[in-house]
GROMACS .gro file of C-alpha atoms in nm:
model
  202
    1GLN     CA    1  15.293  -0.428  21.197
    2GLU     CA    2  15.188  -0.111  21.014
    3ASP     CA    3  15.377  -0.215  20.702
    4MET     CA    4  15.217  -0.559  20.716
    5TRP     CA    5  14.866  -0.411  20.733
    6LYS     CA    6  14.939  -0.168  20.449
    7HIS     CA    7  15.048  -0.462  20.236
    8GLU     CA    8  14.756  -0.688  20.331
    9LEU     CA    9  14.479  -0.428  20.314
   10GLY     CA   10  14.605  -0.227  20.018
   11ASN     CA   11  14.338  -0.016  19.852
   12ALA     CA   12  14.089  -0.297  19.797
   13ASP     CA   13  13.737  -0.305  19.936
   14ARG     CA   14  13.781  -0.496  20.262
   15TYR     CA   15  13.470  -0.702  20.184
   16ASP     CA   16  13.567  -0.798  19.831
   17LYS     CA   17  13.549  -1.179  19.820
   18THR     CA   18  13.873  -1.219  19.623
   19LYS     CA   19  14.095  -0.934  19.746
   20GLY     CA   20  13.946  -0.789  20.064
   21TRP     CA   21  14.074  -0.887  20.410
   22TYR     CA   22  13.726  -0.953  20.550
   23GLY     CA   23  13.574  -1.065  20.222
   24LYS     CA   24  13.826  -1.345  20.179
   25ALA     CA   25  13.766  -1.469  20.533
   26LEU     CA   26  13.390  -1.472  20.482
   27ALA     CA   27  13.430  -1.655  20.151
   28TYR     CA   28  13.643  -1.919  20.325
   29TRP     CA   29  13.388  -1.984  20.599
   30GLU     CA   30  13.095  -1.982  20.359
   31LYS     CA   31  13.255  -2.288  20.196
   32THR     CA   32  13.332  -2.463  20.526
   33PRO     CA   33  13.106  -2.751  20.638
   34ALA     CA   34  12.880  -2.663  20.933
   35THR     CA   35  13.018  -2.941  21.153
   36VAL     CA   36  13.241  -2.958  21.459
   37ASN     CA   37  13.522  -3.094  21.245
   38GLY     CA   38  13.464  -2.818  20.990
   39VAL     CA   39  13.479  -2.528  21.235
   40LEU     CA   40  13.783  -2.680  21.406
   41GLY     CA   41  13.974  -2.716  21.083
   42GLY     CA   42  13.978  -3.095  21.090
   43MET     CA   43  14.075  -3.112  21.458
   44GLU     CA   44  13.752  -3.241  21.609
   45HIS     CA   45  13.954  -3.448  21.855
   46ILE     CA   46  14.044  -3.137  22.059
   47ASN     CA   47  13.682  -3.036  22.119
   48GLU     CA   48  13.623  -3.213  22.449
   49ARG     CA   49  13.954  -3.105  22.603
   50ASP     CA   50  13.901  -2.748  22.489
   51ILE     CA   51  13.556  -2.725  22.648
   52LYS     CA   52  13.674  -2.889  22.970
   53ALA     CA   53  13.962  -2.642  23.013
   54SER     CA   54  13.742  -2.341  22.939
   55LYS     CA   55  13.476  -2.458  23.185
   56ALA     CA   56  13.732  -2.498  23.464
   57PHE     CA   57  13.867  -2.148  23.402
   58ILE     CA   58  13.524  -1.979  23.402
   59GLU     CA   59  13.416  -2.165  23.714
   60SER     CA   60  13.731  -2.045  23.892
   61ILE     CA   61  13.610  -1.682  23.878
   62PRO     CA   62  13.326  -1.637  24.130
   63THR     CA   63  13.236  -1.282  24.024
   64ILE     CA   64  13.089  -1.396  23.691
   65GLY     CA   65  12.710  -1.391  23.690
   66ARG     CA   66  12.511  -1.664  23.521
   67GLU     CA   67  12.243  -1.467  23.339
   68ARG     CA   68  12.365  -1.381  22.988
   69ALA     CA   69  12.665  -1.471  22.773
   70LEU     CA   70  12.775  -1.376  22.421
   71ASP     CA   71  12.954  -1.616  22.188
   72CYS     CA   72  13.157  -1.419  21.930
   73GLY     CA   73  13.235  -1.591  21.602
   74ALA     CA   74  12.993  -1.855  21.726
   75GLY     CA   75  12.992  -2.071  21.415
   76ILE     CA   76  12.760  -2.369  21.466
   77GLY     CA   77  12.735  -2.300  21.839
   78ARG     CA   78  13.005  -2.550  21.938
   79ILE     CA   79  13.106  -2.350  22.247
   80SER     CA   80  12.753  -2.235  22.323
   81LYS     CA   81  12.614  -2.588  22.320
   82ALA     CA   82  12.875  -2.760  22.535
   83LEU     CA   83  12.989  -2.475  22.759
   84LEU     CA   84  12.768  -2.167  22.770
   85CYS     CA   85  12.413  -2.303  22.756
   86PRO     CA   86  12.467  -2.534  23.055
   87MET     CA   87  12.612  -2.244  23.257
   88PHE     CA   88  12.403  -1.939  23.159
   89SER     CA   89  12.032  -1.863  23.143
   90THR     CA   90  12.058  -1.698  22.801
   91VAL     CA   91  12.323  -1.718  22.531
   92ASP     CA   92  12.347  -1.472  22.240
   93LEU     CA   93  12.535  -1.553  21.920
   94LEU     CA   94  12.745  -1.326  21.700
   95GLU     CA   95  12.822  -1.494  21.368
   96PRO     CA   96  12.832  -1.358  21.010
   97VAL     CA   97  12.794  -1.684  20.812
   98GLU     CA   98  12.431  -1.776  20.759
   99HIS     CA   99  12.460  -2.152  20.714
  100MET     CA  100  12.660  -2.172  21.038
  101VAL     CA  101  12.385  -1.984  21.221
  102GLU     CA  102  12.117  -2.212  21.079
  103GLN     CA  103  12.306  -2.514  21.212
  104ALA     CA  104  12.349  -2.344  21.550
  105LYS     CA  105  11.972  -2.301  21.574
  106LYS     CA  106  11.936  -2.676  21.529
  107GLU     CA  107  12.206  -2.756  21.783
  108LEU     CA  108  12.109  -2.526  22.069
  109ASP     CA  109  11.833  -2.545  22.329
  110PRO     CA  110  11.576  -2.289  22.208
  111SER     CA  111  11.492  -2.198  22.568
  112LYS     CA  112  11.851  -2.081  22.616
  113LEU     CA  113  11.908  -1.914  22.279
  114GLY     CA  114  11.876  -1.537  22.293
  115ARG     CA  115  11.961  -1.278  22.032
  116ILE     CA  116  12.141  -1.372  21.713
  117TYR     CA  117  12.364  -1.106  21.558
  118LEU     CA  118  12.406  -1.215  21.195
  119THR     CA  119  12.712  -0.998  21.148
  120SER     CA  120  13.087  -0.995  21.204
  121MET     CA  121  13.266  -0.853  21.507
  122GLU     CA  122  13.393  -0.538  21.338
  123ARG     CA  123  13.037  -0.449  21.234
  124ALA     CA  124  12.859  -0.548  21.554
  125GLU     CA  125  12.689  -0.308  21.794
  126LEU     CA  126  12.650  -0.426  22.154
  127SER     CA  127  12.437  -0.267  22.424
  128GLU     CA  128  12.612  -0.155  22.741
  129LEU     CA  129  12.588  -0.349  23.070
  130THR     CA  130  12.437  -0.656  22.905
  131TYR     CA  131  12.669  -0.954  22.947
  132ASP     CA  132  12.817  -1.153  23.233
  133LEU     CA  133  13.057  -1.322  22.990
  134ILE     CA  134  13.174  -1.245  22.638
  135VAL     CA  135  13.363  -1.526  22.466
  136ILE     CA  136  13.612  -1.451  22.187
  137GLN     CA  137  13.778  -1.779  22.095
  138TRP     CA  138  13.971  -1.848  21.776
  139ALA     CA  139  13.797  -1.554  21.609
  140ALA     CA  140  14.012  -1.246  21.675
  141ILE     CA  141  14.262  -1.362  21.413
  142TYR     CA  142  14.022  -1.231  21.148
  143LEU     CA  143  14.016  -0.875  21.283
  144THR     CA  144  14.254  -0.598  21.186
  145ASP     CA  145  14.439  -0.447  21.483
  146GLU     CA  146  14.231  -0.129  21.462
  147ASP     CA  147  13.899  -0.314  21.454
  148PHE     CA  148  14.012  -0.550  21.729
  149VAL     CA  149  14.087  -0.258  21.961
  150SER     CA  150  13.748  -0.101  21.886
  151PHE     CA  151  13.562  -0.427  21.940
  152LEU     CA  152  13.733  -0.498  22.273
  153ALA     CA  153  13.658  -0.146  22.395
  154MET     CA  154  13.291  -0.200  22.308
  155CYS     CA  155  13.293  -0.539  22.482
  156LYS     CA  156  13.424  -0.375  22.798
  157LYS     CA  157  13.124  -0.141  22.801
  158ALA     CA  158  12.888  -0.430  22.727
  159LEU     CA  159  12.989  -0.619  23.042
  160LYS     CA  160  12.787  -0.615  23.362
  161PRO     CA  161  12.974  -0.550  23.689
  162GLY     CA  162  13.184  -0.856  23.764
  163GLY     CA  163  13.166  -0.975  23.403
  164ILE     CA  164  13.467  -1.070  23.193
  165VAL     CA  165  13.582  -1.108  22.835
  166PHE     CA  166  13.700  -1.467  22.798
  167PHE     CA  167  13.969  -1.458  22.531
  168LYS     CA  168  14.132  -1.771  22.391
  169GLU     CA  169  14.360  -1.764  22.090
  170ASN     CA  170  14.666  -1.924  21.936
  171CYS     CA  171  14.991  -1.728  21.963
  172SER     CA  172  15.295  -1.721  21.738
  173CYS     CA  173  15.645  -1.767  21.878
  174ASP     CA  174  15.873  -1.480  21.980
  175ASP     CA  175  15.761  -1.150  21.825
  176ALA     CA  176  15.664  -1.297  21.490
  177PHE     CA  177  15.324  -1.291  21.325
  178LEU     CA  178  15.181  -1.528  21.068
  179VAL     CA  179  14.940  -1.432  20.789
  180ASP     CA  180  14.728  -1.713  20.648
  181LYS     CA  181  14.632  -1.630  20.291
  182ASP     CA  182  14.375  -1.911  20.271
  183ASP     CA  183  14.134  -1.782  20.533
  184SER     CA  184  14.267  -1.424  20.560
  185SER     CA  185  14.375  -1.443  20.924
  186LEU     CA  186  14.662  -1.320  21.140
  187THR     CA  187  14.823  -1.517  21.420
  188ARG     CA  188  14.977  -1.267  21.662
  189CYS     CA  189  15.243  -1.305  21.929
  190ASP     CA  190  15.175  -1.259  22.300
  191ASN     CA  191  15.325  -0.908  22.307
  192HIS     CA  192  15.113  -0.802  22.009
  193TYR     CA  193  14.797  -0.908  22.191
  194LYS     CA  194  14.903  -0.725  22.506
  195GLN     CA  195  14.952  -0.405  22.305
  196ILE     CA  196  14.600  -0.440  22.165
  197PHE     CA  197  14.453  -0.507  22.510
  198ALA     CA  198  14.626  -0.198  22.647
  199LYS     CA  199  14.492   0.023  22.367
  200ALA     CA  200  14.141  -0.111  22.427
  201GLY     CA  201  14.166  -0.055  22.803
  202VAL     CA  202  14.106  -0.418  22.898
   0.00000   0.00000   0.00000
């Protein structure tokens, strides 16, 4: 893993749009249509099933309050609109791509929309004891291991008593990892994620 990160990060500015790990990811999403099909990579057909499964899981945990949720890598508010807004009084968004945020504002109930963090996860600052639920779905693949650990540790402090971090992500098989050069992302294996969770104390 260390050798992989040394190779991928190199000495380039991480926010350089052509060579940087984060810059390339931002450039990819800045060119992506602000639609459900766009944010799901052409797989709009999974949207309903995805939301239904997530809703069932969240409802199965009675300790979760219903006051405030945070949607990380919120995009156009796909998850917020169908899942979080119906369940929580206020939903905050964390999303670095401006045209995605503008679409989210159009999609979401303004009475439910709270704070909008126009930034990426590795640059975000969250207040402690704020959220009943923090959702990180199909977004952690864009974080380096180091930044992922730091962000999870911050999320833990940002939770209210009884709150949870709801994490949903694709996993690679066995102990392999897969780097996608197009959108500058890393698909990790189950064990890799567990190592990160342990380091973050979650």
